[in-house]
Structures are given as structure tokens and as C-alpha cells.
Coordinates of N, CA and C in Angstrom, one line a residue:
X1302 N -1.3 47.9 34.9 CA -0.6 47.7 33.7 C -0.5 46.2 33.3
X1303 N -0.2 45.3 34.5 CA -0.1 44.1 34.3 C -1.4 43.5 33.9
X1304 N -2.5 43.6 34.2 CA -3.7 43.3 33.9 C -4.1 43.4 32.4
X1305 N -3.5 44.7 32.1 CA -4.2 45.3 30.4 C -2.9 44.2 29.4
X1306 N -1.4 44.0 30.0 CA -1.1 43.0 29.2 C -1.5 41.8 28.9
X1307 N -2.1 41.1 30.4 CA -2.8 40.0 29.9 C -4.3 39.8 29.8
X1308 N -4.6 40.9 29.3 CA -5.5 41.2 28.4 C -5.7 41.3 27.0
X1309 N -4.5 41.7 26.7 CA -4.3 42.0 25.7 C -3.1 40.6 25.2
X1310 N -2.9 39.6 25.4 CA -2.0 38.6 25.4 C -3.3 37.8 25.1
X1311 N -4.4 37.9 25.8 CA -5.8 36.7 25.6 C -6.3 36.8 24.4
X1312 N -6.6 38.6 23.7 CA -7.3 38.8 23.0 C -6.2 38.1 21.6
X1313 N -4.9 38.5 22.1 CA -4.3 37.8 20.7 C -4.0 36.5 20.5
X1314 N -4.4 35.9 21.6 CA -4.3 34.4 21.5 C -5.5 33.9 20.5
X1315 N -7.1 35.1 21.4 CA -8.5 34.0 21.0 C -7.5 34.6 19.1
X1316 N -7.8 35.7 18.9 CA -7.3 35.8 17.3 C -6.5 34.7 16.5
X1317 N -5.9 34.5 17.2 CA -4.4 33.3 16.6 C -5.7 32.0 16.5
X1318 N -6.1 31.6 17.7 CA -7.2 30.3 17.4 C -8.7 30.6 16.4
X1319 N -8.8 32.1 16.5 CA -9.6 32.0 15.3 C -9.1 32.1 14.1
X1320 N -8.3 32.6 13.5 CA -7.7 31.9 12.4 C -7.3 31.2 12.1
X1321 N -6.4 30.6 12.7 CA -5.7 29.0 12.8 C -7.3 28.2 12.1
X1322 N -8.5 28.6 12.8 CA -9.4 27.5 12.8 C -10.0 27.7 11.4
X1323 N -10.3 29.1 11.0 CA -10.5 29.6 9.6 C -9.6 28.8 8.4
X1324 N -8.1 28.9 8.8 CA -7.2 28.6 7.5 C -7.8 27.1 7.9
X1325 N -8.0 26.3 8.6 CA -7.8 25.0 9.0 C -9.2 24.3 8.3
X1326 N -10.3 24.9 8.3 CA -11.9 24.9 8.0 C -11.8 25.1 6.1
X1327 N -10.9 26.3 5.8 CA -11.5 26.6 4.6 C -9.8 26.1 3.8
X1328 N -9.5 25.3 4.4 CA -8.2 24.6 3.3 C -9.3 23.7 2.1
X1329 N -8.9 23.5 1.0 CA -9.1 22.2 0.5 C -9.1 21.3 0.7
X1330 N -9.8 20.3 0.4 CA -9.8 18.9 1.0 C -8.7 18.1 0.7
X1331 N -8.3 17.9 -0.7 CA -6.9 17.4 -1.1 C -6.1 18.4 -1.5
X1332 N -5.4 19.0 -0.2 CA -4.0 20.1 -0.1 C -3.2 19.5 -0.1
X1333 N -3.4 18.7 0.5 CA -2.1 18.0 1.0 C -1.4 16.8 -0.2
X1334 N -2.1 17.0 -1.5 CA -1.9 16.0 -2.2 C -1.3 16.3 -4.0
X1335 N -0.4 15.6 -4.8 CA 0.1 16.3 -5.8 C -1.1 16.8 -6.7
X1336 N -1.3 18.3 -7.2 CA -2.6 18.6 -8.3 C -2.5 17.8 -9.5
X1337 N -3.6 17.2 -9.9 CA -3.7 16.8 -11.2 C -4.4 18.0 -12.4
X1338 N -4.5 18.6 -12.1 CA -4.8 19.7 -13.0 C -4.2 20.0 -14.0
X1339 N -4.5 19.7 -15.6 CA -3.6 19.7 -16.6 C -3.1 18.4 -17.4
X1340 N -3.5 17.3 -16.3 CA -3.6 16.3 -17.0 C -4.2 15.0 -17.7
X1341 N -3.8 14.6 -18.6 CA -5.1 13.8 -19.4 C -5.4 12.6 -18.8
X1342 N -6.2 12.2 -18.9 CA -6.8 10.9 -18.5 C -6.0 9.7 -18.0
X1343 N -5.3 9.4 -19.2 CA -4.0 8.6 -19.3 C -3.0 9.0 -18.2
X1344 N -2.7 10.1 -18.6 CA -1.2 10.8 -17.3 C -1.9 10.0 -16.2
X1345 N -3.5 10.4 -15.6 CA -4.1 10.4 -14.0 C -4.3 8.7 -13.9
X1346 N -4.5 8.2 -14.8 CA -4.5 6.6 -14.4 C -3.1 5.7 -14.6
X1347 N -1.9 6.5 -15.1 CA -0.9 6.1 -14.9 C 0.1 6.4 -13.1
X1348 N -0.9 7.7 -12.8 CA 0.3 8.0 -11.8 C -0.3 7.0 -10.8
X1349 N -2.2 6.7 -11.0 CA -2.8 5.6 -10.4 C -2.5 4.5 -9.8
X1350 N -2.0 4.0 -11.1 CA -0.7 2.8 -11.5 C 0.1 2.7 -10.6
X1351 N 1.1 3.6 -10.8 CA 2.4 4.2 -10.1 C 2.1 3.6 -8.9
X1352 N 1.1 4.2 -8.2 CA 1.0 4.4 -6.2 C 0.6 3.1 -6.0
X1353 N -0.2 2.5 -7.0 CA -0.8 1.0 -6.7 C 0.1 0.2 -6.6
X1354 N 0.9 0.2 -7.7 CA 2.7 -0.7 -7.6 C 3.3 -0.8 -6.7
X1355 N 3.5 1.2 -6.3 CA 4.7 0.9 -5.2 C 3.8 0.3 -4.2
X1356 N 2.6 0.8 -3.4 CA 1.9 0.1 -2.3 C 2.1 -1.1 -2.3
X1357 N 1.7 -2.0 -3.3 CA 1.6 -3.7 -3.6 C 3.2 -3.8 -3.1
X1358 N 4.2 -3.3 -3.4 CA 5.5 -3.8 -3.4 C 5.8 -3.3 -2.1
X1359 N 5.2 -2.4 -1.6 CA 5.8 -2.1 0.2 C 5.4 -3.1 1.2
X1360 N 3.7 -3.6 0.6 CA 3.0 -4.5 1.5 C 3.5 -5.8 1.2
X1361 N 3.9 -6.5 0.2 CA 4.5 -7.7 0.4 C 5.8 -7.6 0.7
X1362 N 6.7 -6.6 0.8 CA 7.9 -6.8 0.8 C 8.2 -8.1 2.4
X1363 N 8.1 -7.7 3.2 CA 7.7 -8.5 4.3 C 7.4 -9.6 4.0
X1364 N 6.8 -9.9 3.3 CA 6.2 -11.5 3.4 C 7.1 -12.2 1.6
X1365 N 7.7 -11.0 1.4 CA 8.6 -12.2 0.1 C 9.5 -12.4 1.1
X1366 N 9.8 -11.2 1.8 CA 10.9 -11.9 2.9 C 11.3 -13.3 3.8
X1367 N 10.3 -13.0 3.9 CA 10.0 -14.3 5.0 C 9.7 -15.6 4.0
X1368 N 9.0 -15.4 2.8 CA 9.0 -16.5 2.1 C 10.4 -17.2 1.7
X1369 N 11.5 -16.2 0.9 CA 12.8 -16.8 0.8 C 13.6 -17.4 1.8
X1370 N 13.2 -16.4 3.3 CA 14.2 -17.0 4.3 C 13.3 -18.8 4.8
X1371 N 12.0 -18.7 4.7 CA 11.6 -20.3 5.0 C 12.3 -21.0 3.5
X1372 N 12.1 -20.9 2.3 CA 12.6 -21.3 1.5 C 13.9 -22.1 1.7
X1373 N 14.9 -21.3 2.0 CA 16.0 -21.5 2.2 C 16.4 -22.4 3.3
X1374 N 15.0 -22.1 4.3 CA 15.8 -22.8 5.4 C 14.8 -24.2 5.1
X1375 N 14.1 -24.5 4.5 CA 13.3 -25.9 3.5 C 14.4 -26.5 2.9
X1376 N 14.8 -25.8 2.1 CA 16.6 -26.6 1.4 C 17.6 -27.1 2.2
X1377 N 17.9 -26.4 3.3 CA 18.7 -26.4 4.2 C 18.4 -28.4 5.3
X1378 N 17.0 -28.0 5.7 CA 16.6 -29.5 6.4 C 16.5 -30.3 5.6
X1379 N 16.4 -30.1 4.4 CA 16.1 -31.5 3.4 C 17.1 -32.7 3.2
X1380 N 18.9 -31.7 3.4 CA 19.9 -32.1 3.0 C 20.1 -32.6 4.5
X1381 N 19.7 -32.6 5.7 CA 20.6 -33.1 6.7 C 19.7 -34.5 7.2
X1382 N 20.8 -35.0 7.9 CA 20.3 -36.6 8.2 C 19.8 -37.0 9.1
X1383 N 19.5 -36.3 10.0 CA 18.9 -36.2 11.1 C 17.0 -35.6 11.2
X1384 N 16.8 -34.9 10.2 CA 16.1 -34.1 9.9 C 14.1 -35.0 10.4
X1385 N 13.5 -34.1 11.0 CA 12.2 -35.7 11.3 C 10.9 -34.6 10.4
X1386 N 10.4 -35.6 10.1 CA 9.3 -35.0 9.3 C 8.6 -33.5 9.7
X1387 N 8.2 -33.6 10.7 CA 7.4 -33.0 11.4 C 7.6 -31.4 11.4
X1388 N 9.5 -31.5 11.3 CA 9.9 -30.1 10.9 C 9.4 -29.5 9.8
X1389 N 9.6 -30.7 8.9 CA 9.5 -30.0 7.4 C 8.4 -29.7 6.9
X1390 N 7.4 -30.1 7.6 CA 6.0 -29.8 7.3 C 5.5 -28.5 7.9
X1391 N 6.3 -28.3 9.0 CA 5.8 -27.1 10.1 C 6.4 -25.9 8.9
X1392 N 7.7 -25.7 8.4 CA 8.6 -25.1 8.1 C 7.5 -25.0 6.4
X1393 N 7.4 -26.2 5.7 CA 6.3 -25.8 4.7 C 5.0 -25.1 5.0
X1394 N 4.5 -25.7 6.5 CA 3.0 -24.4 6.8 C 3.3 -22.8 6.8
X1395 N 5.3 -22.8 7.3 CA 5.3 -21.3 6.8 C 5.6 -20.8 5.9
X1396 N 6.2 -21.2 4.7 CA 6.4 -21.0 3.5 C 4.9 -20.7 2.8
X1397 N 4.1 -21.0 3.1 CA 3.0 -21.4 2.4 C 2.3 -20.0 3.1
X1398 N 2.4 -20.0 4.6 CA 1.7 -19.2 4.8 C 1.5 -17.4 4.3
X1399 N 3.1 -17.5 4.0 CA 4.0 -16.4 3.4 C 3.3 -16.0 2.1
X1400 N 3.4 -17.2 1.3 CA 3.0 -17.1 -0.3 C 1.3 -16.6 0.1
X1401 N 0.4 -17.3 0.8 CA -0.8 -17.5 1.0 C -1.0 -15.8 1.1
X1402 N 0.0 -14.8 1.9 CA 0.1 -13.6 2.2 C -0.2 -12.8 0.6
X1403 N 1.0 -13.2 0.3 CA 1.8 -12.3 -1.1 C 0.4 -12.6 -2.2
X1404 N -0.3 -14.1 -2.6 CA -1.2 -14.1 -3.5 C -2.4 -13.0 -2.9
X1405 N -2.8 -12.7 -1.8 CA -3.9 -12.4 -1.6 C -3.7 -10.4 -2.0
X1406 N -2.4 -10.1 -1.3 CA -2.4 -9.1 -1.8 C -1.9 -8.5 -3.2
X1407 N -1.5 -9.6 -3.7 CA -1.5 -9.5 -5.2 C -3.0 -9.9 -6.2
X1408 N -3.9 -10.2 -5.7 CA -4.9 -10.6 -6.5 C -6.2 -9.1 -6.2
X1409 N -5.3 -8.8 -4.6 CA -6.3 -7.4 -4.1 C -6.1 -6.6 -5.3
X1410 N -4.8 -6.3 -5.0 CA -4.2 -5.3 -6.0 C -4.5 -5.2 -7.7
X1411 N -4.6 -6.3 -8.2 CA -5.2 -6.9 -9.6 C -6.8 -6.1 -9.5
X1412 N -7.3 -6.7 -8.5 CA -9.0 -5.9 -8.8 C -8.5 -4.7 -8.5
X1413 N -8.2 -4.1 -7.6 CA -8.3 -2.7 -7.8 C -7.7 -1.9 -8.8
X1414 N -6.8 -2.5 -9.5 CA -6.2 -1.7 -11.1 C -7.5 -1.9 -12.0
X1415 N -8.1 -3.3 -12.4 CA -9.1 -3.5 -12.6 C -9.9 -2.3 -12.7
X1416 N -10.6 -1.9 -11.2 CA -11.1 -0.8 -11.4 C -11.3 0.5 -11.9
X1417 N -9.6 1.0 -12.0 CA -9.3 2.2 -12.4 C -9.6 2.2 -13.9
X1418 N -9.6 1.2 -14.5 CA -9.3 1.1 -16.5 C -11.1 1.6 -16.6
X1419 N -10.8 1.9 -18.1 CA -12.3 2.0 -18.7 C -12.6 0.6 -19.4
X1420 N -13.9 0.8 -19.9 CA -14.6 -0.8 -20.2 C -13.5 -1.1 -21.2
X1421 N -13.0 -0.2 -22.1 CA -12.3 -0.6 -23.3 C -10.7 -1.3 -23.0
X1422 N -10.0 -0.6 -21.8 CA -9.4 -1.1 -21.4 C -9.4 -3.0 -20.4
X1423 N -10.7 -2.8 -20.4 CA -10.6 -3.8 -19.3 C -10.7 -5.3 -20.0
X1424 N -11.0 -5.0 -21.8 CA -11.2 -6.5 -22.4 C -9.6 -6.5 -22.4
X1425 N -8.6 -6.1 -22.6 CA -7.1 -6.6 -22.7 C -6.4 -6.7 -21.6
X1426 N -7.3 -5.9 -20.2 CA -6.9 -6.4 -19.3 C -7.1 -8.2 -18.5
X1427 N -8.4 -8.4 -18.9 CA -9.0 -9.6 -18.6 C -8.7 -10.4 -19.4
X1428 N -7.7 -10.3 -20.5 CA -7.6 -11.3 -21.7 C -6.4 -11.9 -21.1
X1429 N -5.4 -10.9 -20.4 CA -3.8 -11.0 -20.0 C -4.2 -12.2 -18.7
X1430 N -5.0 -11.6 -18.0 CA -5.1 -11.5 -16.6 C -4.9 -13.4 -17.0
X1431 N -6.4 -13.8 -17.8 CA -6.8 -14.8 -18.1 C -5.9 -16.5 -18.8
X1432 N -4.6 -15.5 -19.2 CA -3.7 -16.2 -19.9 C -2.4 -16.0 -19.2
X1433 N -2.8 -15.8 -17.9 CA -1.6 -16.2 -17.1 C -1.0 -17.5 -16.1
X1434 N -0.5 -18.0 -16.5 CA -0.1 -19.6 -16.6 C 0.3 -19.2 -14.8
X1435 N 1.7 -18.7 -13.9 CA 2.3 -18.6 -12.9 C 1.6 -16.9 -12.7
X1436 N 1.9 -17.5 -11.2 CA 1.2 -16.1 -9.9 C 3.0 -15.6 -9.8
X1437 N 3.0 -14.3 -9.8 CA 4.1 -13.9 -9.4 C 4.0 -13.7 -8.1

């Protein structure tokens, strides 16, 4: 009797892993992701937008960090009297290196919006882009 249960315990296991493997094989490729189905062009390159934003603003968040705290601590050595050059230059290589961070992934970020627009879009995008005096 003990034999025919774990027999019958095998046969419903191999079952369980062959469907598991079926649902797992014949899912959709993008299940796992919100449907755009229903929406216009505009909606799908705005939500585009959206994720590009927040990503740009998760990946620098770190490095504006670190830019304000060197910042601050630049103001800080400037005012004291003891202070030897050598700091403030070290202390500017990291300020700099911070911003060096934040431009790069903000100029990434620029071309890949870039890519999302249509050609018609992209003359008012390159017109903006072009007439911008300060990097935020």
C-alpha cells in the first residue's frame, strides 16, 4: 500500500511540473507588465515619459546627494582659517565628480526621450534642447 502511495505522490508531482512548465512556456512575454491596449499614441509615449523621469530621478538621486553635501562642506572650508589648499581642491574633485555623474545621466536620458518622439516631434524637441543656456 505504501508503495502504490508513493507512486501515486510521483505521478502527481511529474503532473504539477508539467504544468507549472506549460503555464510557465505559454505565458506572454510582457505579463508581467501594465497593457497598453486601448491607448493612443500620445497616452503610450507619455506613460514612456513618465518611467523615463522617474528612472532619471532614482539614478541621480545619489549623486545630487552627494553633490549638495560636498557643496556645503566647500562653503564650510572656505570660511575657516586654517583651511590648506589642497583640501579644497580634493573636496572640489568631488563636487565635480558628483555633477560629472548627474550631467551624464541626464544627457543619457535626453537621447533616449529623443528617441521615443516622432520626426515631427523631434524639430521642437531639438529647438528647446538647443536653447538651453544651464544643465539642470
Amino acid at each position: 500500500m505504501n508503495r502504490s502511495i508513493n507512486k501515486g505522490s510521483a505521478a502527481i508531482k511529474q503532473a504539477l511540473v508539467f504544468f507549472t512548465l506549460m503555464l510557465i512556456f505559454n505565458a506572454p512575454v510582457n505579463a508581467g507588465q501594465p497593457s497598453t491596449s486601448g491607448l493612443t499614441e500620445e497616452q503610450t509615449q507619455k506613460q514612456a515619459f513618465d518611467q523615463m523621469h522617474h528612472k532619471l530621478h532614482d539614478d541621480q538621486a545619489m549623486f545630487k546627494a552627494k553633490e549638495a553635501q560636498a557643496l556645503a562642506e566647500l562653503n564650510a572650508m572656505a570660511i575657516r582659517e586654517d583651511i590648506k589648499l589642497e583640501a579644497v581642491s580634493a573636496k572640489i574633485d568631488e563636487l565635480m565628480a558628483a555633477k560629472n555623474k548627474i550631467m551624464r545621466l541626464r544627457y543619457a536620458h535626453l537621447i533616449e526621450m529623443r528617441k521615443v518622439l516622432t520626426d515631427e516631434q523631434k524639430v521642437g524637441y531639438d529647438k528647446a534642447l538647443l536653447q538651453r543656456s544651464a544643465v539642470k
